[in-house]
XYZ file of N, CA and C in Angstrom:
720
model
N 1.269 -0.865 -0.227
C 0.626 0.483 -0.326
C 0.911 1.514 0.462
N 0.246 2.028 -0.544
C 1.034 3.561 -0.680
C 0.169 4.561 -1.074
N 0.954 5.603 -0.148
C 0.390 6.808 -0.444
C 0.914 8.094 -0.967
N 0.307 8.909 -2.349
C 1.813 10.211 -3.201
C 0.597 10.621 -2.449
N 1.455 11.794 -1.991
C 1.264 13.237 -1.634
C 1.193 14.076 -2.725
N 0.423 14.759 -3.606
C 0.439 15.765 -4.511
C 0.321 17.143 -3.871
N 1.046 18.612 -4.533
C 1.680 19.687 -3.687
C 1.023 20.185 -2.757
N -0.508 20.138 -2.797
C -0.752 20.932 -0.955
C -0.988 20.378 0.089
N -1.342 20.618 0.920
C -1.585 20.282 2.618
C -2.156 20.738 3.038
N -2.612 19.887 4.475
C -3.449 21.081 4.941
C -2.651 20.458 6.666
N -3.438 21.222 7.839
C -3.075 20.392 9.615
C -4.517 21.125 10.693
N -5.154 20.234 11.210
C -5.353 20.349 12.222
C -5.263 19.840 13.104
N -5.912 20.923 15.229
C -5.686 21.465 16.627
C -6.798 20.831 17.788
N -7.111 21.156 18.713
C -6.152 20.798 19.843
C -5.057 20.297 19.209
N -4.849 20.122 18.212
C -4.390 20.662 17.046
C -3.446 19.366 16.070
N -4.205 19.031 14.429
C -3.962 17.947 13.702
C -3.217 19.248 11.991
N -2.353 18.177 12.009
C -2.202 18.614 10.648
C -3.058 17.870 9.367
N -3.309 18.534 8.136
C -3.840 18.086 6.948
C -3.956 18.458 6.812
N -2.974 17.521 5.394
C -3.529 17.162 4.034
C -4.187 16.810 2.739
N -4.011 17.720 1.529
C -4.154 17.327 0.754
C -3.484 16.845 -0.270
N -3.834 15.006 -0.816
C -3.769 14.663 -1.321
C -4.238 13.671 -2.303
N -3.225 12.955 -3.592
C -4.018 11.938 -4.241
C -3.801 10.338 -3.482
N -4.612 9.934 -3.371
C -4.135 8.975 -2.393
C -4.868 7.864 -3.124
N -3.594 6.245 -3.529
C -3.746 5.406 -3.965
C -2.787 4.082 -2.162
N -4.470 4.378 -2.021
C -3.920 3.406 -1.029
C -4.867 2.137 -0.511
N -4.874 0.968 0.400
C -5.904 -0.041 0.483
C -6.809 0.817 0.795
N -8.304 -0.335 0.407
C -9.826 0.702 0.116
C -10.076 0.172 1.663
N -10.783 1.148 2.353
C -10.853 0.412 3.535
C -12.006 -0.941 3.771
N -12.933 -1.348 2.668
C -14.120 -2.427 2.426
C -13.748 -3.572 1.675
N -12.308 -3.847 1.066
C -11.505 -4.014 0.782
C -10.505 -5.180 1.274
N -9.847 -4.045 1.389
C -8.151 -3.739 1.735
C -7.468 -4.114 0.119
N -8.575 -3.966 -0.976
C -7.081 -4.111 -1.586
C -7.337 -2.623 -2.091
N -5.715 -2.511 -3.286
C -5.316 -1.430 -3.671
C -5.667 -1.460 -4.579
N -6.552 1.075 -4.515
C -7.035 1.232 -5.511
C -6.572 1.442 -7.057
N -7.222 1.929 -7.498
C -6.365 1.328 -9.018
C -5.981 2.848 -9.534
N -4.429 2.839 -9.324
C -3.887 4.392 -9.257
C -4.207 4.859 -10.520
N -4.656 4.482 -12.143
C -4.888 5.673 -12.921
C -6.389 6.866 -13.336
N -6.796 6.113 -11.106
C -7.697 7.128 -10.387
C -7.950 7.553 -9.537
N -6.891 8.261 -9.345
C -6.758 8.591 -7.638
C -7.837 9.495 -7.140
N -7.514 9.463 -5.569
C -8.679 10.039 -4.969
C -8.466 11.284 -4.639
N -8.856 12.217 -4.770
C -8.748 13.583 -3.206
C -8.965 13.425 -2.259
N -8.774 13.398 -1.319
C -8.210 13.722 0.272
C -7.553 14.378 0.925
N -8.181 15.120 2.256
C -7.497 15.235 3.193
C -7.135 14.334 4.139
N -6.208 14.931 4.397
C -5.110 13.753 5.998
C -4.675 14.516 6.632
N -5.080 14.390 7.254
C -4.574 14.737 8.917
C -2.841 14.374 8.961
N -1.515 15.723 8.622
C -0.662 14.786 8.146
C 0.231 15.153 9.826
N -0.400 15.943 10.947
C 0.174 15.619 12.239
C -0.796 16.694 13.794
N -0.234 16.057 15.078
C -1.493 16.461 16.273
C -0.497 17.314 16.937
N -1.465 18.189 17.573
C -1.020 18.594 19.245
C -1.642 18.595 20.156
N -2.201 17.976 21.413
C -2.901 18.939 22.018
C -1.971 19.193 23.315
N -2.490 19.790 24.258
C -2.216 20.220 25.855
C -3.143 19.852 27.076
N -1.792 20.001 27.188
C -2.601 18.562 28.941
C -4.028 18.513 30.017
N -4.832 18.181 29.751
C -5.733 18.661 30.737
C -5.865 18.868 32.073
N -5.906 20.341 32.459
C -6.221 20.379 33.855
C -7.489 20.108 34.854
N -7.003 20.416 36.079
C -7.994 20.962 36.452
C -8.484 22.165 36.935
N -9.711 21.984 36.431
C -10.549 23.656 36.384
C -10.832 24.659 37.550
N -10.058 25.530 37.553
C -10.003 26.645 39.223
C -9.017 26.093 39.728
N -8.379 25.083 39.402
C -6.921 24.580 39.981
C -5.857 24.170 39.965
N -5.549 23.835 38.576
C -4.658 23.159 37.986
C -3.534 24.415 37.719
N -3.074 23.204 36.894
C -1.428 24.675 36.872
C -1.838 25.734 35.639
N -3.458 25.058 34.632
C -3.414 25.584 34.018
C -3.994 26.946 33.907
N -4.750 26.882 35.087
C -5.929 27.930 34.698
C -5.912 29.436 34.670
N -4.031 29.909 34.919
C -4.145 31.459 34.258
C -3.841 31.533 33.392
N -3.111 30.537 32.773
C -3.377 30.613 30.881
C -4.073 31.013 30.266
N -4.013 32.325 29.154
C -4.457 32.864 28.965
C -5.268 31.914 27.564
N -6.423 32.232 26.637
C -7.267 31.446 25.763
C -5.493 31.055 24.767
N -5.535 32.146 23.951
C -4.485 32.142 22.672
C -3.327 31.858 23.112
N -3.052 32.017 24.457
C -1.448 31.071 23.893
C -1.029 30.163 24.477
N -2.356 29.483 25.232
C -3.165 27.693 25.562
C -2.829 26.997 23.536
N -3.570 27.872 22.776
C -3.883 26.982 21.778
C -3.502 27.069 20.776
N -2.931 28.514 21.054
C -1.232 28.448 20.362
C 0.395 27.790 20.142
N 0.007 27.147 21.859
C 1.111 26.278 21.644
C 0.751 25.576 20.932
N -0.330 24.839 21.451
C -0.431 23.305 19.993
C -0.683 23.844 18.673
N -1.325 25.628 18.549
C -1.198 25.830 17.248
C 0.688 25.002 16.553
N 0.511 26.068 17.205
C 2.254 26.085 17.153
C 3.054 24.927 16.873
N 2.655 23.708 17.527
C 3.473 22.566 17.417
C 3.416 21.578 16.337
N 1.845 22.046 15.926
C 1.529 21.312 14.880
C 1.815 21.610 13.797
N 1.625 22.739 13.478
C 2.808 23.148 12.183
C 4.390 23.063 11.860
N 4.721 22.517 13.368
C 6.304 22.225 13.117
C 6.852 20.719 13.155
N 5.647 19.791 13.969
C 5.216 17.988 13.493
C 4.919 18.313 12.330
N 4.531 19.037 11.428
C 4.024 19.009 10.530
C 4.871 19.049 9.406
N 6.115 19.968 9.495
C 6.978 20.422 8.564
C 6.390 21.121 7.794
N 5.420 22.137 8.201
C 5.298 23.275 6.814
C 5.421 24.951 7.763
N 5.907 25.755 6.762
C 6.438 26.954 6.763
C 5.410 28.227 7.543
N 4.676 28.125 8.280
C 3.063 29.155 8.875
C 2.904 30.078 7.913
N 3.733 30.254 6.589
C 3.158 30.859 5.922
C 2.567 30.654 4.716
N 2.652 28.763 4.803
C 1.896 28.207 3.683
C 0.383 28.119 4.535
N 0.092 27.545 5.710
C -1.062 27.739 6.224
C -1.555 29.096 5.260
N -3.516 28.574 5.263
C -4.524 28.847 4.328
C -5.189 29.596 5.282
N -5.380 28.647 5.982
C -6.646 29.082 7.580
C -6.766 28.411 8.375
N -6.970 29.167 9.685
C -6.673 28.294 11.151
C -8.503 28.433 11.247
N -8.911 27.211 11.369
C -10.406 27.204 12.318
C -10.346 26.455 12.889
N -10.723 26.894 14.247
C -11.356 26.163 16.073
C -12.545 26.515 16.228
N -12.568 25.798 16.944
C -14.304 25.268 17.393
C -13.937 26.254 19.188
N -15.331 26.395 19.408
C -14.415 27.025 20.823
C -16.473 27.185 21.153
N -15.979 27.004 22.172
C -17.836 27.005 23.268
C -17.599 28.541 23.904
N -17.225 29.251 24.403
C -17.112 29.940 26.116
C -16.328 30.882 25.271
N -17.587 31.450 24.037
C -16.330 33.145 22.982
C -16.831 34.016 23.645
N -15.267 34.352 24.576
C -15.929 34.951 25.608
C -14.325 35.691 26.326
N -14.209 36.551 27.001
C -13.128 37.305 27.748
C -11.558 37.519 26.617
N -10.942 36.264 27.504
C -10.060 36.015 26.851
C -10.304 34.853 25.920
N -11.246 34.796 25.794
C -11.242 33.579 24.403
C -12.358 33.978 23.249
N -12.136 35.799 23.281
C -13.068 36.254 22.122
C -12.794 37.283 21.254
N -13.141 37.901 20.463
C -11.959 38.674 19.158
C -11.364 38.455 18.383
N -12.472 36.754 18.350
C -11.722 35.763 17.023
C -10.257 34.899 17.863
N -10.779 34.133 19.235
C -9.831 33.142 19.381
C -9.306 32.314 18.059
N -9.646 32.985 17.633
C -8.636 31.405 15.933
C -8.335 32.364 15.803
N -7.983 33.477 15.220
C -7.199 34.280 14.409
C -5.958 34.966 15.822
N -6.670 35.151 16.989
C -5.632 35.877 18.555
C -4.409 34.215 18.385
N -4.966 32.850 18.558
C -4.679 31.854 18.657
C -3.611 31.326 17.924
N -3.817 32.464 16.183
C -2.728 32.647 14.949
C -1.508 33.019 15.218
N -1.666 34.066 15.584
C -0.525 35.282 15.802
C 0.168 35.014 17.754
N -0.241 33.929 18.082
C 0.046 33.901 19.423
C 0.996 32.371 19.582
N 1.033 32.468 18.036
C 1.149 30.756 17.563
C 2.597 31.141 16.367
N 2.357 32.454 16.382
C 3.760 32.700 15.729
C 3.636 32.665 14.111
N 2.108 33.076 13.499
C 2.523 32.198 12.267
C 2.070 33.598 11.325
N 2.303 34.091 10.558
C 2.263 35.674 9.759
C 0.767 36.105 9.957
N 0.333 37.616 10.186
C -0.494 38.210 10.443
C -2.203 37.686 8.761
N -1.003 37.292 8.048
C -1.456 37.399 6.109
C -2.449 35.943 6.865
N -1.253 34.931 8.137
C -2.683 33.558 7.403
C -4.663 34.291 8.360
N -4.677 33.954 7.734
C -7.023 34.252 7.963
C -7.279 32.822 9.202
N -8.105 33.079 10.056
C -8.413 32.498 11.083
C -10.452 32.547 11.523
N -10.765 31.574 11.127
C -12.159 31.666 12.174
C -12.487 31.713 13.027
N -13.416 31.734 14.186
C -13.812 30.545 14.671
C -15.792 30.348 14.717
N -16.138 28.577 14.945
C -17.168 27.816 14.758
C -17.491 27.683 16.069
N -18.722 28.193 16.057
C -19.927 27.848 17.510
C -20.614 26.963 17.271
N -21.159 25.805 17.097
C -21.238 24.514 17.376
C -22.070 23.615 19.291
N -20.954 24.429 19.432
C -21.279 24.503 21.272
C -20.287 23.344 20.716
N -21.144 21.544 21.587
C -19.907 21.176 22.396
C -19.235 20.033 20.532
N -19.980 20.405 20.024
C -19.247 19.007 17.894
C -18.876 20.772 17.651
N -17.949 21.894 18.732
C -17.622 22.888 17.324
C -16.260 22.371 17.234
N -15.496 22.117 18.105
C -14.226 21.667 17.956
C -14.248 20.367 16.108
N -14.953 19.485 16.330
C -15.129 18.812 15.342
C -15.812 19.073 14.465
N -16.759 20.665 13.886
C -17.157 20.819 13.392
C -16.045 21.577 12.920
N -15.204 22.082 12.846
C -14.059 22.992 12.870
C -13.174 21.644 11.698
N -12.728 20.802 12.520
C -11.886 20.043 11.411
C -12.862 19.472 10.305
N -14.399 18.988 9.958
C -14.521 18.761 8.827
C -15.422 20.314 8.150
N -15.032 21.291 8.469
C -14.691 22.953 7.560
C -12.868 22.776 6.744
N -12.281 22.768 7.817
C -10.772 22.122 6.565
C -10.841 21.230 6.233
N -11.248 20.340 6.729
C -11.463 19.268 5.208
C -12.444 19.594 4.440
N -13.421 20.054 4.520
C -14.076 20.784 2.898
C -13.659 21.698 2.078
N -12.788 22.493 2.806
C -12.056 23.576 1.904
C -10.814 22.930 1.547
N -10.606 21.594 2.145
C -9.854 21.426 1.333
C -10.377 20.623 -0.093
N -10.837 19.766 0.141
C -11.449 19.320 -0.420
C -12.198 19.871 -1.600
N -13.119 20.834 -1.683
C -14.357 21.664 -2.290
C -13.691 22.751 -2.629
N -13.014 23.615 -2.267
C -12.406 25.556 -1.773
C -10.939 25.167 -2.567
N -10.406 24.609 -2.749
C -8.900 24.417 -3.015
C -7.564 25.084 -2.429
N -7.916 24.811 -1.025
C -7.050 25.953 0.240
C -6.107 24.415 0.143
N -4.981 24.634 0.497
C -3.876 23.400 0.394
C -3.701 22.724 2.148
N -3.607 24.048 3.153
C -2.895 23.734 4.675
C -3.650 24.765 5.077
N -4.865 24.329 6.369
C -5.150 24.406 7.172
C -4.803 23.450 8.176
N -5.003 24.361 9.261
C -4.864 24.493 10.976
C -6.815 24.340 11.347
N -6.960 23.200 11.458
C -8.331 22.893 13.022
C -8.351 22.197 13.589
N -8.975 22.802 14.768
C -8.974 21.709 16.071
C -10.436 23.073 17.571
N -9.995 22.618 18.377
C -10.630 23.295 18.972
C -9.728 23.439 20.039
N -10.973 24.678 21.249
C -10.607 24.857 22.191
C -11.468 25.929 22.907
N -10.685 25.223 24.516
C -12.101 25.972 26.090
C -11.318 26.297 26.794
N -11.562 27.329 28.197
C -10.802 27.731 29.177
C -11.646 27.575 30.101
N -12.309 26.872 30.973
C -12.730 26.613 31.472
C -12.742 27.382 32.722
N -11.541 27.902 33.229
C -11.399 27.839 34.197
C -11.052 29.917 34.158
N -11.126 30.376 33.491
C -11.145 31.887 32.785
C -11.961 32.078 32.679
N -12.801 31.212 31.833
C -14.710 31.832 31.374
C -15.457 31.354 31.899
N -15.778 29.685 32.016
C -17.383 29.489 32.150
C -18.048 30.434 33.061
N -17.522 30.670 34.485
C -18.415 31.214 35.077
C -18.964 32.733 34.340
N -17.793 33.978 34.745
C -18.599 34.432 33.789
C -19.937 34.555 32.399
N -19.728 33.742 31.516
C -19.707 33.050 30.633
C -21.445 32.882 31.088
N -21.540 32.020 31.422
C -22.375 31.766 31.724
C -24.008 33.347 32.510
N -22.905 33.572 33.474
C -23.584 34.437 34.261
C -23.969 35.904 32.937
N -23.574 35.707 32.296
C -23.664 36.921 31.950
C -24.816 36.649 30.701
N -24.792 34.735 30.118
C -25.840 34.342 28.688
C -27.069 34.637 30.130
N -27.206 34.480 31.193
C -28.536 34.241 32.138
C -29.272 35.236 32.374
N -28.227 36.274 32.386
C -29.005 37.534 32.566
C -29.078 38.368 31.268
N -28.912 38.035 30.203
C -29.338 39.389 28.525
C -30.272 37.503 28.115
N -30.820 36.686 28.410
C -31.537 36.357 27.532
C -32.655 36.817 27.021
N -33.046 36.146 26.514
C -33.293 36.969 24.916
C -35.062 36.118 26.309
N -36.128 37.242 25.487
C -37.979 36.297 26.358
C -38.090 36.259 24.923
N -37.810 36.531 23.898
C -38.007 35.704 22.739
C -38.030 34.340 22.192
N -37.294 34.059 22.421
C -36.315 33.039 23.011
C -36.759 31.996 23.852
N -36.883 32.535 25.236
C -37.603 31.633 25.697
C -39.047 31.158 25.476
N -39.882 32.448 25.641
C -40.942 31.924 24.561
C -41.334 31.039 23.673
N -40.169 30.663 23.103
C -40.530 28.868 22.627
C -39.918 28.132 23.016
N -38.696 28.308 23.723
C -37.857 27.185 24.344
C -37.691 27.588 25.320
N -37.831 27.080 26.850
C -38.263 27.497 28.504
C -36.353 27.231 28.435
N -36.328 26.538 27.601
C -34.794 26.119 28.109
C -33.963 26.078 27.117
N -33.678 27.301 26.504
C -32.886 27.190 25.398
C -30.704 28.167 25.934
N -31.200 28.600 27.147
C -30.307 28.841 27.655
C -30.090 27.641 29.093
N -30.583 26.622 29.043
C -29.359 26.293 30.462
C -28.404 25.326 29.462
N -27.663 25.637 30.546
C -25.927 24.655 30.517
C -26.078 22.655 30.374
N -24.989 23.016 29.682
C -24.465 21.128 29.183
C -24.627 20.612 30.855
N -24.422 20.540 31.550
C -23.866 20.696 32.961
C -25.171 20.268 33.579
N -26.152 21.882 33.634
C -27.242 21.426 33.917
C -28.274 20.876 33.336
N -28.040 20.832 32.003
C -28.199 19.647 31.438
C -28.573 17.789 31.867
N -27.047 17.542 32.043
C -26.681 16.875 32.319
C -27.909 15.783 33.526
N -27.453 16.489 34.496
C -28.453 16.342 35.740
C -29.850 16.103 35.623
N -30.438 16.781 35.016
C -31.659 16.572 34.877
C -31.637 15.417 33.662
N -31.078 15.277 32.846
C -30.959 14.022 32.720
C -30.702 12.652 33.642
N -29.681 13.134 34.215
C -29.682 11.313 35.153
C -31.059 11.126 36.343
N -31.313 12.496 36.321
C -32.888 12.585 37.248
C -33.814 11.858 36.973
N -33.414 12.594 35.545
C -34.829 12.033 35.148
C -35.040 10.305 34.563
N -34.023 9.771 33.485
C -33.751 8.302 33.784
C -32.857 7.755 34.417
N -32.904 8.319 35.365
C -32.418 7.103 37.153
C -31.135 6.734 36.935
N -30.586 7.427 36.323
C -28.735 6.825 36.062
C -27.834 7.145 36.464
N -27.294 6.049 38.089
C -26.145 6.708 38.734
C -25.192 6.150 38.653
N -24.107 7.509 39.086
C -23.348 6.984 38.844
C -21.436 6.404 38.793
N -23.042 4.758 38.959
C -22.122 4.001 39.151
C -22.498 3.867 36.959
N -23.473 3.680 37.132
C -23.412 3.353 35.330
C -22.991 3.894 34.047
N -23.377 5.369 35.120
C -21.794 6.421 33.576
C -20.577 5.986 34.114
N -20.260 5.721 35.046
C -18.666 5.483 35.781
C -18.424 3.495 33.932
N -19.157 3.433 34.302
C -18.951 1.573 34.099
C -19.317 2.600 32.598
N -19.947 3.390 31.571
C -20.062 3.655 30.375
C -18.644 4.529 29.950
N -18.920 5.172 30.301
C -17.100 6.319 30.141
C -15.424 5.239 29.958
N -16.271 3.422 31.242
C -15.220 2.881 30.572
C -14.603 2.488 29.984
N -16.357 1.765 29.077
C -16.651 0.714 27.970
C -15.750 2.137 27.160
N -16.033 3.553 26.929
C -16.092 4.506 25.824
C -14.483 4.716 25.446
N -13.858 4.093 27.133
C -12.251 4.183 27.439
C -11.289 3.219 26.813
N -12.380 1.927 26.405
C -11.757 0.081 26.117
C -11.774 0.455 24.864
N -12.782 0.835 23.774
C -13.545 1.095 22.848
C -12.312 1.453 22.093
N -12.196 2.623 22.680
C -11.277 4.239 21.694
C -9.818 3.218 22.427
N -9.333 3.011 23.326
C -7.830 2.440 23.078
C -7.508 0.488 22.294
N -8.728 0.026 21.656
C -8.874 -1.089 21.088
C -8.591 -0.431 19.270
N -9.625 0.772 19.309
C -9.875 1.826 17.775
C -7.981 1.258 17.167
N -7.268 2.433 18.707
C -6.488 2.771 18.517
C -4.980 1.771 18.349
N -5.258 0.328 18.541
C -5.063 -0.741 18.203
C -5.217 -1.208 16.745
N -6.534 -1.430 16.149
C -6.802 -1.857 14.783
C -5.615 -0.068 14.100
N -6.142 0.512 14.146
C -4.642 1.267 13.201
C -4.057 1.451 12.789
N -3.381 -0.149 13.363
C -1.565 -0.972 13.874
C -1.574 -1.470 12.010
N -2.742 -1.637 12.103
C -2.444 -2.419 10.805
C -1.609 -2.337 9.463
N -0.762 -3.221 8.387
C -0.231 -2.825 7.339
C -0.454 -1.507 6.590
N -1.421 -1.198 6.409
C -2.090 0.016 5.624
C -1.879 0.970 5.945
N -2.910 1.448 6.487
C -2.374 2.841 7.584
C -1.650 2.778 8.331
N -0.938 2.151 8.579
C 1.023 1.858 9.912
C 1.117 2.666 8.653
N 1.763 1.986 7.083
C 2.415 2.130 5.992
C 2.598 3.513 5.550
N 0.800 4.174 5.401
C 0.465 5.536 4.934
C 0.674 6.048 5.967
N 0.777 6.344 7.195
C 0.743 7.471 7.956
C 2.712 7.336 8.101
N 2.851 5.810 8.027
C 4.887 6.730 7.593
C 5.592 7.638 6.352
N 4.887 7.632 5.679
C 4.790 7.561 4.497
C 4.108 9.496 4.212
N 2.725 9.729 5.343
C 2.728 11.283 5.436
C 3.928 12.052 6.302
N 4.306 11.029 7.436
C 5.222 11.351 7.986
C 6.276 11.984 7.648
N 6.975 11.149 6.823
C 8.184 11.269 5.688
C 8.181 13.161 4.982
N 7.326 13.101 4.458
C 6.401 13.499 3.062
C 6.306 15.395 4.601
C-alpha cells in the first residue's frame, strides 16, 4: 500500500495537520489497492498536538490565557507537519465559551500567538459541544472543495477563565423571545446532564461503567489503526 502526496497540504488542532493528497492506498472495505490510474483526492491529517488537561479553577493551567494555550498547540502541530507558517491558508478553531480571553475571534488571536504571519486567515466556529469536530470538518471541506492547500483546525475552551462569567452574563441577557418558544434554551450542558440523570434514573456507577467502556473502545480502535495498510500510509505521510 502506498500514498502519494500531491503538492497541496493541510493541518488540523487541539491541533491536527491535514494534507490535500491524491491517495492510492488500500480500500477500507476490500483491503485491495485502489486503481492507480484514478487517484482519489482526500484531505489527510498529517500532524497533531494538544495541551494537557488540568483541573478547572485549581490546575496548573488555570491562569493561562486562551490564545497562549491554543497557540502553543497550533505552533507544535505546524512544526510537526514540517509546514512553513506562511503556507497555512486558514486556521479554523471550534470554541464554546467565546468571551473574555477567548473573545475577538480566538482562532485569529491563537494563530498570532503561535507565531503565524498576519497574512494567515482564521475563523472561530461555535457549534457548542461539537465545535472542534465541526472545525475539522470545515477545514477538510476547504481542502476538498474550496481549493485550499494547508489548514489548521481543532478546538479549545478555557473553563477556568471563562465559564463562570460567561454563563452568568448569558443568563442575565436571556432573550424573552427565545424563552417564549423554548423555556430551557439557555440551560447549560452541565445542568442538562443532571436533569437527564434524574429523569431517567442514571446512577454514577452506570456513568462510570459507560465511561470505562468508551475508553476501552478507544484503545481497541487505536490498536486497529496499526494494521499494515494504515501504518505504511501514516509513515509515508510523516516522511513527507
